[in-house]
Amino acid sequence: NGILFDQPNNRLNGILFDQPNNRLLVLNGEIAGGPIIAVDLTDSSLTTVVNTNISAIDGLTADQFGNYYFSSWTTDKVYRYDASFTNPPEVISSAHNNPADIFSHDNTMLIILFISGAADMQISVGRYSIRCRFNPAAAALCSRSYGR
């Protein structure tokens, strides 16, 4: 019938195509335990990959080394899991204000932040970071920082 999730308040967020494993990885910060769920693209079966035990999980991405990253609105942090999800998530970036969607390419991490009507974007390359605030009523304001 084409319905993967059919439960009340089941709001999917952070969907990642995990090509090496032929699956979709899906977040839902409203499910207790903050699970990362795998949808097998061969048979559409659902499995819990890991329970993050972090609420309001949002963005999801992977890097070229097979590590997985997710963000959390409640902790204002971005976390990393290794390729096997066997170790606890490691905090790789913090002090964000509502980190939402994230994207990784090479050694660059793009973190989108939502703040009361404005959207912030933080681009991190290695230990360098640029942060911009976009507000429909004003021009973008950007600042640079070193270290995270």
PDB file of C-alpha atoms in Angstrom:
ATOM      1  CA  ASN A   1       0.000   0.000   0.000  1.00  0.00           C
ATOM      2  CA  GLY A   2       3.018   2.286  -0.008  1.00  0.00           C
ATOM      3  CA  ILE A   3       2.733   3.270   3.688  1.00  0.00           C
ATOM      4  CA  LEU A   4       5.913   2.745   5.687  1.00  0.00           C
ATOM      5  CA  PHE A   5       4.856   4.423   8.905  1.00  0.00           C
ATOM      6  CA  ASP A   6       1.221   4.673   9.924  1.00  0.00           C
ATOM      7  CA  GLN A   7       1.102   5.635  13.583  1.00  0.00           C
ATOM      8  CA  PRO A   8      -0.217   8.786  15.303  1.00  0.00           C
ATOM      9  CA  ASN A   9       2.397  11.549  15.668  1.00  0.00           C
ATOM     10  CA  ASN A  10       4.863   9.625  13.537  1.00  0.00           C
ATOM     11  CA  ARG A  11       6.757  12.547  12.067  1.00  0.00           C
ATOM     12  CA  LEU A  12       9.744  11.421  10.088  1.00  0.00           C
ATOM     13  CA  ASN A  13      12.750  13.657   9.923  1.00  0.00           C
ATOM     14  CA  GLY A  14      16.309  13.114   8.791  1.00  0.00           C
ATOM     15  CA  ILE A  15      16.046  10.620   5.946  1.00  0.00           C
ATOM     16  CA  LEU A  16      19.308   9.333   4.467  1.00  0.00           C
ATOM     17  CA  PHE A  17      19.843   6.958   1.537  1.00  0.00           C
ATOM     18  CA  ASP A  18      22.524   4.546   2.771  1.00  0.00           C
ATOM     19  CA  GLN A  19      23.594   3.187  -0.613  1.00  0.00           C
ATOM     20  CA  PRO A  20      26.305   0.749   0.588  1.00  0.00           C
ATOM     21  CA  ASN A  21      23.672  -1.036   2.705  1.00  0.00           C
ATOM     22  CA  ASN A  22      20.741  -0.572   0.273  1.00  0.00           C
ATOM     23  CA  ARG A  23      18.538   1.043   2.917  1.00  0.00           C
ATOM     24  CA  LEU A  24      17.032   4.280   4.087  1.00  0.00           C
ATOM     25  CA  LEU A  25      17.974   5.486   7.548  1.00  0.00           C
ATOM     26  CA  VAL A  26      15.183   7.455   9.181  1.00  0.00           C
ATOM     27  CA  LEU A  27      14.925   9.558  12.347  1.00  0.00           C
ATOM     28  CA  ASN A  28      11.872  10.338  14.407  1.00  0.00           C
ATOM     29  CA  GLY A  29      12.633  12.470  17.438  1.00  0.00           C
ATOM     30  CA  GLU A  30       9.169  11.924  18.860  1.00  0.00           C
ATOM     31  CA  ILE A  31       9.606   8.174  19.410  1.00  0.00           C
ATOM     32  CA  ALA A  32      10.918   7.273  22.865  1.00  0.00           C
ATOM     33  CA  GLY A  33      14.609   6.393  22.765  1.00  0.00           C
ATOM     34  CA  GLY A  34      15.279   8.462  19.633  1.00  0.00           C
ATOM     35  CA  PRO A  35      15.813   5.467  17.362  1.00  0.00           C
ATOM     36  CA  ILE A  36      17.565   5.444  14.033  1.00  0.00           C
ATOM     37  CA  ILE A  37      15.385   3.165  11.913  1.00  0.00           C
ATOM     38  CA  ALA A  38      16.493   1.276   8.793  1.00  0.00           C
ATOM     39  CA  VAL A  39      14.116   0.639   5.905  1.00  0.00           C
ATOM     40  CA  ASP A  40      15.432  -2.237   3.790  1.00  0.00           C
ATOM     41  CA  LEU A  41      14.931  -1.277   0.141  1.00  0.00           C
ATOM     42  CA  THR A  42      14.713  -4.902  -0.965  1.00  0.00           C
ATOM     43  CA  ASP A  43      11.734  -5.956   1.142  1.00  0.00           C
ATOM     44  CA  SER A  44      10.627  -2.718   2.924  1.00  0.00           C
ATOM     45  CA  SER A  45      11.226  -4.277   6.350  1.00  0.00           C
ATOM     46  CA  LEU A  46      11.892  -1.941   9.282  1.00  0.00           C
ATOM     47  CA  THR A  47      14.555  -2.483  11.914  1.00  0.00           C
ATOM     48  CA  THR A  48      15.911  -0.321  14.689  1.00  0.00           C
ATOM     49  CA  VAL A  49      19.605   0.225  14.024  1.00  0.00           C
ATOM     50  CA  VAL A  50      20.249   1.930  17.356  1.00  0.00           C
ATOM     51  CA  ASN A  51      18.424   3.838  20.078  1.00  0.00           C
ATOM     52  CA  THR A  52      20.243   7.140  20.518  1.00  0.00           C
ATOM     53  CA  ASN A  53      18.466   7.867  23.833  1.00  0.00           C
ATOM     54  CA  ILE A  54      18.481  11.513  22.750  1.00  0.00           C
ATOM     55  CA  SER A  55      15.255  13.396  22.089  1.00  0.00           C
ATOM     56  CA  ALA A  56      14.341  15.768  19.252  1.00  0.00           C
ATOM     57  CA  ILE A  57      16.799  14.222  16.825  1.00  0.00           C
ATOM     58  CA  ASP A  58      16.578  15.899  13.449  1.00  0.00           C
ATOM     59  CA  GLY A  59      19.224  15.977  10.699  1.00  0.00           C
ATOM     60  CA  LEU A  60      21.027  12.869   9.468  1.00  0.00           C
ATOM     61  CA  THR A  61      24.038  12.519   7.175  1.00  0.00           C
ATOM     62  CA  ALA A  62      27.076  10.305   6.536  1.00  0.00           C
ATOM     63  CA  ASP A  63      30.666  10.985   5.562  1.00  0.00           C
ATOM     64  CA  GLN A  64      32.997   9.298   3.086  1.00  0.00           C
ATOM     65  CA  PHE A  65      34.415   7.101   5.875  1.00  0.00           C
ATOM     66  CA  GLY A  66      31.053   5.509   6.707  1.00  0.00           C
ATOM     67  CA  ASN A  67      30.421   7.487   9.900  1.00  0.00           C
ATOM     68  CA  TYR A  68      26.889   8.717  10.584  1.00  0.00           C
ATOM     69  CA  TYR A  69      25.931  12.087  12.072  1.00  0.00           C
ATOM     70  CA  PHE A  70      22.703  13.399  13.584  1.00  0.00           C
ATOM     71  CA  SER A  71      21.607  16.572  15.335  1.00  0.00           C
ATOM     72  CA  SER A  72      19.377  17.214  18.351  1.00  0.00           C
ATOM     73  CA  TRP A  73      17.276  20.267  19.134  1.00  0.00           C
ATOM     74  CA  THR A  74      17.161  19.521  22.855  1.00  0.00           C
ATOM     75  CA  THR A  75      20.907  19.166  23.384  1.00  0.00           C
ATOM     76  CA  ASP A  76      21.948  21.708  20.684  1.00  0.00           C
ATOM     77  CA  LYS A  77      24.628  19.261  19.532  1.00  0.00           C
ATOM     78  CA  VAL A  78      25.712  17.213  16.522  1.00  0.00           C
ATOM     79  CA  TYR A  79      26.727  13.598  17.204  1.00  0.00           C
ATOM     80  CA  ARG A  80      28.708  10.957  15.315  1.00  0.00           C
ATOM     81  CA  TYR A  81      28.312   7.197  15.209  1.00  0.00           C
ATOM     82  CA  ASP A  82      30.902   4.915  13.680  1.00  0.00           C
ATOM     83  CA  ALA A  83      29.911   2.802  10.666  1.00  0.00           C
ATOM     84  CA  SER A  84      28.749  -0.126  12.819  1.00  0.00           C
ATOM     85  CA  PHE A  85      26.773   1.952  15.371  1.00  0.00           C
ATOM     86  CA  THR A  86      28.440  -0.111  18.137  1.00  0.00           C
ATOM     87  CA  ASN A  87      29.927   2.713  20.208  1.00  0.00           C
ATOM     88  CA  PRO A  88      27.914   5.444  21.958  1.00  0.00           C
ATOM     89  CA  PRO A  89      27.414   8.590  19.890  1.00  0.00           C
ATOM     90  CA  GLU A  90      30.280  11.080  20.150  1.00  0.00           C
ATOM     91  CA  VAL A  91      29.581  14.829  20.381  1.00  0.00           C
ATOM     92  CA  ILE A  92      31.436  16.467  17.493  1.00  0.00           C
ATOM     93  CA  SER A  93      29.906  19.946  17.639  1.00  0.00           C
ATOM     94  CA  SER A  94      27.941  21.798  20.319  1.00  0.00           C
ATOM     95  CA  ALA A  95      26.507  25.141  21.430  1.00  0.00           C
ATOM     96  CA  HIS A  96      24.196  25.367  18.438  1.00  0.00           C
ATOM     97  CA  ASN A  97      20.759  26.883  18.689  1.00  0.00           C
ATOM     98  CA  ASN A  98      18.295  24.248  17.435  1.00  0.00           C
ATOM     99  CA  PRO A  99      20.492  22.375  14.963  1.00  0.00           C
ATOM    100  CA  ALA A 100      18.276  20.883  12.309  1.00  0.00           C
ATOM    101  CA  ASP A 101      19.284  19.482   8.953  1.00  0.00           C
ATOM    102  CA  ILE A 102      22.930  18.642   8.412  1.00  0.00           C
ATOM    103  CA  PHE A 103      25.024  17.685   5.391  1.00  0.00           C
ATOM    104  CA  SER A 104      28.551  16.343   5.093  1.00  0.00           C
ATOM    105  CA  HIS A 105      30.911  16.344   2.121  1.00  0.00           C
ATOM    106  CA  ASP A 106      34.639  15.587   2.358  1.00  0.00           C
ATOM    107  CA  ASN A 107      35.708  17.408   5.535  1.00  0.00           C
ATOM    108  CA  THR A 108      32.920  20.013   5.394  1.00  0.00           C
ATOM    109  CA  MET A 109      29.859  19.905   7.646  1.00  0.00           C
ATOM    110  CA  LEU A 110      26.847  22.112   6.920  1.00  0.00           C
ATOM    111  CA  ILE A 111      24.520  22.612   9.895  1.00  0.00           C
ATOM    112  CA  ILE A 112      21.208  24.430   9.466  1.00  0.00           C
ATOM    113  CA  LEU A 113      19.904  26.146  12.612  1.00  0.00           C
ATOM    114  CA  PHE A 114      16.395  27.547  13.070  1.00  0.00           C
ATOM    115  CA  ILE A 115      15.948  30.489  15.415  1.00  0.00           C
ATOM    116  CA  SER A 116      12.602  32.311  15.833  1.00  0.00           C
ATOM    117  CA  GLY A 117      11.771  33.223  12.265  1.00  0.00           C
ATOM    118  CA  ALA A 118      15.360  33.288  11.039  1.00  0.00           C
ATOM    119  CA  ALA A 119      17.561  30.483   9.800  1.00  0.00           C
ATOM    120  CA  ASP A 120      21.218  30.190  10.701  1.00  0.00           C
ATOM    121  CA  MET A 121      23.699  28.225   8.677  1.00  0.00           C
ATOM    122  CA  GLN A 122      27.017  27.059  10.013  1.00  0.00           C
ATOM    123  CA  ILE A 123      29.653  25.685   7.679  1.00  0.00           C
ATOM    124  CA  SER A 124      32.538  23.898   9.346  1.00  0.00           C
ATOM    125  CA  VAL A 125      35.693  22.821   7.539  1.00  0.00           C
ATOM    126  CA  GLY A 126      38.177  21.090   9.786  1.00  0.00           C
ATOM    127  CA  ARG A 127      38.608  23.441  12.754  1.00  0.00           C
ATOM    128  CA  TYR A 128      37.319  26.521  10.886  1.00  0.00           C
ATOM    129  CA  SER A 129      33.715  27.623  11.042  1.00  0.00           C
ATOM    130  CA  ILE A 130      31.597  30.286   9.309  1.00  0.00           C
ATOM    131  CA  ARG A 131      28.154  31.133  10.644  1.00  0.00           C
ATOM    132  CA  CYS A 132      25.480  33.129   8.817  1.00  0.00           C
ATOM    133  CA  ARG A 133      22.044  34.259   9.976  1.00  0.00           C
ATOM    134  CA  PHE A 134      19.356  34.668   7.355  1.00  0.00           C
ATOM    135  CA  ASN A 135      16.299  36.718   8.215  1.00  0.00           C
ATOM    136  CA  PRO A 136      13.676  37.661   5.619  1.00  0.00           C
ATOM    137  CA  ALA A 137      13.610  41.205   7.025  1.00  0.00           C
ATOM    138  CA  ALA A 138      17.384  41.709   6.982  1.00  0.00           C
ATOM    139  CA  ALA A 139      20.466  40.835   5.013  1.00  0.00           C
ATOM    140  CA  ALA A 140      22.589  37.828   5.901  1.00  0.00           C
ATOM    141  CA  LEU A 141      25.063  38.434   8.692  1.00  0.00           C
ATOM    142  CA  CYS A 142      28.147  36.205   8.698  1.00  0.00           C
ATOM    143  CA  SER A 143      30.997  35.700  11.131  1.00  0.00           C
ATOM    144  CA  ARG A 144      34.051  33.458  11.178  1.00  0.00           C
ATOM    145  CA  SER A 145      35.428  31.505  14.073  1.00  0.00           C
ATOM    146  CA  TYR A 146      38.298  29.112  14.582  1.00  0.00           C
ATOM    147  CA  GLY A 147      37.871  25.915  16.505  1.00  0.00           C
ATOM    148  CA  ARG A 148      34.510  24.407  17.466  1.00  0.00           C
TER     149      ARG A 148
END
